[in-house]
């Protein structure tokens, strides 16, 4: 149990639709990051939020966007869904942005695009 | 850019065998290094970490030493159990001016332990 909760756990969307995934970080953690994990692959960094501002971004197009709220919970939005967006989306939280801090992951949201 | 390379799986061992999963990295600077484990149907769990050269991370009988000279962070365990069957990911992160970057992961190594 990491204290990071994600919703929904599974969902199916149609190509071209939009999706919002949600994450509640561990209590007191002000840094939240999102990862995409395709089947059989390692997670790929999408972006990170620190105190409600985007603080780093991986190699993902602008149709992947996010928000972090004052309580440090977060959303990942994906517009114009493509079949290749089918993956497990992982949220992670940590206390501050130090590279030595432990990063805790949620169990993920499985997205299937048909 | 930063990258992590780890041995391809699946790796199949008998219970009580010695385990090594190789991990090497490429990074500009001195990253922090991690091993994460993913059990079937679950999210990622931190197994161990090391934040500077020659540090040894350890947890649940697993160990890994941060070797700057060989840019490696190999995972070892002296005697594996069936319950260790999972996918293991090596990862790194760097600290830049704006804070820690996101984790860069390897592709994962699927470990299967047979009774």
Short mmCIF file of N, CA and C in Angstrom, two decimals, chain A residues 2 33 35 37 40-45 48 50 55 88 90 97-108 110, chain B residues 32 34 36 38 41-46 49 51 89 93-95 97-108:
data_model
loop_
_atom_site.label_atom_id
_atom_site.label_comp_id
_atom_site.label_asym_id
_atom_site.label_seq_id
_atom_site.Cartn_x
_atom_site.Cartn_y
_atom_site.Cartn_z
N UNK A 2 0.82 2.04 -1.09
CA UNK A 2 1.71 3.20 -1.22
C UNK A 2 1.03 4.49 -0.86
N UNK A 33 3.95 12.79 -10.68
CA UNK A 33 4.37 12.53 -12.05
C UNK A 33 3.50 11.44 -12.66
N UNK A 35 3.21 8.43 -15.84
CA UNK A 35 3.97 7.55 -16.73
C UNK A 35 3.00 6.72 -17.57
N UNK A 37 2.83 3.10 -19.52
CA UNK A 37 3.51 1.81 -19.63
C UNK A 37 2.77 0.94 -20.63
N UNK A 40 4.39 -4.94 -21.86
CA UNK A 40 5.71 -5.52 -22.03
C UNK A 40 6.85 -4.53 -22.06
N UNK A 41 6.58 -3.29 -21.76
CA UNK A 41 7.60 -2.24 -21.79
C UNK A 41 7.78 -1.61 -20.42
N UNK A 42 8.87 -0.85 -20.28
CA UNK A 42 9.05 -0.06 -19.08
C UNK A 42 8.23 1.21 -19.13
N UNK A 43 7.91 1.79 -18.00
CA UNK A 43 7.16 3.05 -17.99
C UNK A 43 7.93 4.17 -18.66
N UNK A 44 7.20 5.04 -19.35
CA UNK A 44 7.77 6.21 -20.01
C UNK A 44 7.22 7.46 -19.31
N UNK A 45 8.14 8.37 -18.97
CA UNK A 45 7.78 9.60 -18.26
C UNK A 45 6.98 10.51 -19.16
N UNK A 48 5.68 15.91 -15.01
CA UNK A 48 5.72 16.02 -13.56
C UNK A 48 5.14 17.36 -13.15
N UNK A 50 4.81 20.05 -9.81
CA UNK A 50 5.32 20.42 -8.49
C UNK A 50 4.57 21.67 -8.06
N UNK A 55 6.60 20.78 -14.20
CA UNK A 55 7.99 20.93 -13.78
C UNK A 55 8.94 20.05 -14.58
N UNK A 88 -1.09 1.12 -19.68
CA UNK A 88 -1.30 1.35 -18.25
C UNK A 88 -0.72 2.72 -17.92
N UNK A 90 0.39 5.25 -15.06
CA UNK A 90 0.81 5.22 -13.67
C UNK A 90 1.02 6.63 -13.14
N UNK A 97 11.25 17.53 -4.77
CA UNK A 97 11.76 17.11 -6.07
C UNK A 97 13.16 16.54 -6.02
N UNK A 98 13.63 16.25 -4.85
CA UNK A 98 14.98 15.72 -4.73
C UNK A 98 15.10 14.38 -5.42
N UNK A 99 16.19 14.20 -6.14
CA UNK A 99 16.36 12.94 -6.87
C UNK A 99 16.60 11.78 -5.93
N UNK A 100 16.88 12.04 -4.67
CA UNK A 100 17.08 10.95 -3.74
C UNK A 100 15.82 10.51 -3.05
N UNK A 101 14.74 11.28 -3.22
CA UNK A 101 13.50 10.93 -2.52
C UNK A 101 12.83 9.73 -3.15
N UNK A 102 12.19 8.95 -2.33
CA UNK A 102 11.47 7.78 -2.81
C UNK A 102 10.22 8.23 -3.56
N UNK A 103 9.99 7.62 -4.69
CA UNK A 103 8.82 7.89 -5.52
C UNK A 103 7.87 6.71 -5.37
N UNK A 104 6.63 6.99 -4.99
CA UNK A 104 5.63 5.96 -4.75
C UNK A 104 4.63 5.94 -5.89
N UNK A 105 4.36 4.74 -6.38
CA UNK A 105 3.46 4.57 -7.52
C UNK A 105 2.09 4.05 -7.09
N UNK A 106 1.07 4.51 -7.80
CA UNK A 106 -0.24 3.90 -7.69
C UNK A 106 -0.31 2.64 -8.54
N UNK A 107 -1.45 1.97 -8.49
CA UNK A 107 -1.60 0.71 -9.22
C UNK A 107 -1.99 0.92 -10.68
N UNK A 108 -2.29 2.15 -11.04
CA UNK A 108 -2.47 2.46 -12.44
C UNK A 108 -3.90 2.41 -12.94
N UNK A 110 -5.81 1.28 -16.45
CA UNK A 110 -5.66 0.60 -17.74
C UNK A 110 -6.59 1.27 -18.75
N UNK B 32 20.66 9.31 -9.50
CA UNK B 32 20.23 8.37 -8.47
C UNK B 32 19.69 7.14 -9.18
N UNK B 34 17.70 3.22 -9.07
CA UNK B 34 16.61 2.52 -8.38
C UNK B 34 16.38 1.15 -9.04
N UNK B 36 12.89 -1.15 -9.19
CA UNK B 36 11.48 -1.29 -8.89
C UNK B 36 11.04 -2.70 -9.26
N UNK B 38 7.50 -5.16 -10.07
CA UNK B 38 6.08 -5.13 -10.42
C UNK B 38 5.55 -6.56 -10.39
N UNK B 41 -0.38 -7.83 -12.02
CA UNK B 41 -1.60 -7.09 -11.73
C UNK B 41 -1.44 -5.95 -10.75
N UNK B 42 -0.20 -5.62 -10.39
CA UNK B 42 0.02 -4.55 -9.40
C UNK B 42 0.84 -3.42 -9.99
N UNK B 43 0.92 -2.32 -9.26
CA UNK B 43 1.75 -1.20 -9.66
C UNK B 43 3.20 -1.43 -9.28
N UNK B 44 4.01 -0.43 -9.51
CA UNK B 44 5.44 -0.53 -9.22
C UNK B 44 5.71 -0.30 -7.75
N UNK B 45 6.63 -1.10 -7.21
CA UNK B 45 7.05 -0.91 -5.83
C UNK B 45 8.56 -0.69 -5.82
N UNK B 46 9.00 0.29 -5.05
CA UNK B 46 10.43 0.51 -4.91
C UNK B 46 11.04 -0.66 -4.16
N UNK B 49 17.35 1.54 -3.56
CA UNK B 49 17.89 2.68 -4.28
C UNK B 49 19.29 3.00 -3.79
N UNK B 51 21.95 6.60 -4.11
CA UNK B 51 21.98 7.99 -4.59
C UNK B 51 23.36 8.50 -4.93
N UNK B 89 12.47 -3.66 -12.76
CA UNK B 89 12.85 -2.52 -13.57
C UNK B 89 13.99 -1.76 -12.90
N UNK B 93 17.17 8.70 -12.10
CA UNK B 93 16.68 10.07 -12.19
C UNK B 93 17.84 11.01 -11.94
N UNK B 94 17.72 12.18 -12.54
CA UNK B 94 18.75 13.20 -12.40
C UNK B 94 18.14 14.42 -11.74
N UNK B 95 18.98 15.19 -11.08
CA UNK B 95 18.53 16.46 -10.54
C UNK B 95 19.03 17.57 -11.45
N UNK B 97 18.31 21.89 -12.64
CA UNK B 97 18.10 23.14 -11.91
C UNK B 97 16.70 23.30 -11.34
N UNK B 98 15.71 22.72 -12.08
CA UNK B 98 14.33 22.88 -11.64
C UNK B 98 13.85 21.78 -10.72
N UNK B 99 14.74 20.86 -10.36
CA UNK B 99 14.32 19.75 -9.51
C UNK B 99 14.59 18.44 -10.18
N UNK B 100 14.19 17.36 -9.54
CA UNK B 100 14.46 16.03 -10.08
C UNK B 100 13.65 15.81 -11.35
N UNK B 101 14.29 15.24 -12.35
CA UNK B 101 13.60 14.85 -13.56
C UNK B 101 12.78 13.60 -13.30
N UNK B 102 11.93 13.26 -14.24
CA UNK B 102 11.20 12.01 -14.14
C UNK B 102 12.14 10.82 -14.24
N UNK B 103 11.65 9.68 -13.80
CA UNK B 103 12.44 8.45 -13.86
C UNK B 103 12.58 7.97 -15.30
N UNK B 104 13.77 7.50 -15.62
CA UNK B 104 14.01 6.80 -16.88
C UNK B 104 14.16 5.33 -16.55
N UNK B 105 13.31 4.51 -17.16
CA UNK B 105 13.27 3.08 -16.85
C UNK B 105 13.91 2.25 -17.96
N UNK B 106 14.43 1.09 -17.56
CA UNK B 106 14.75 0.06 -18.52
C UNK B 106 13.49 -0.65 -18.96
N UNK B 107 13.63 -1.62 -19.85
CA UNK B 107 12.46 -2.30 -20.40
C UNK B 107 11.90 -3.37 -19.47
N UNK B 108 12.64 -3.69 -18.43
CA UNK B 108 12.14 -4.68 -17.48
C UNK B 108 12.68 -6.07 -17.74
#
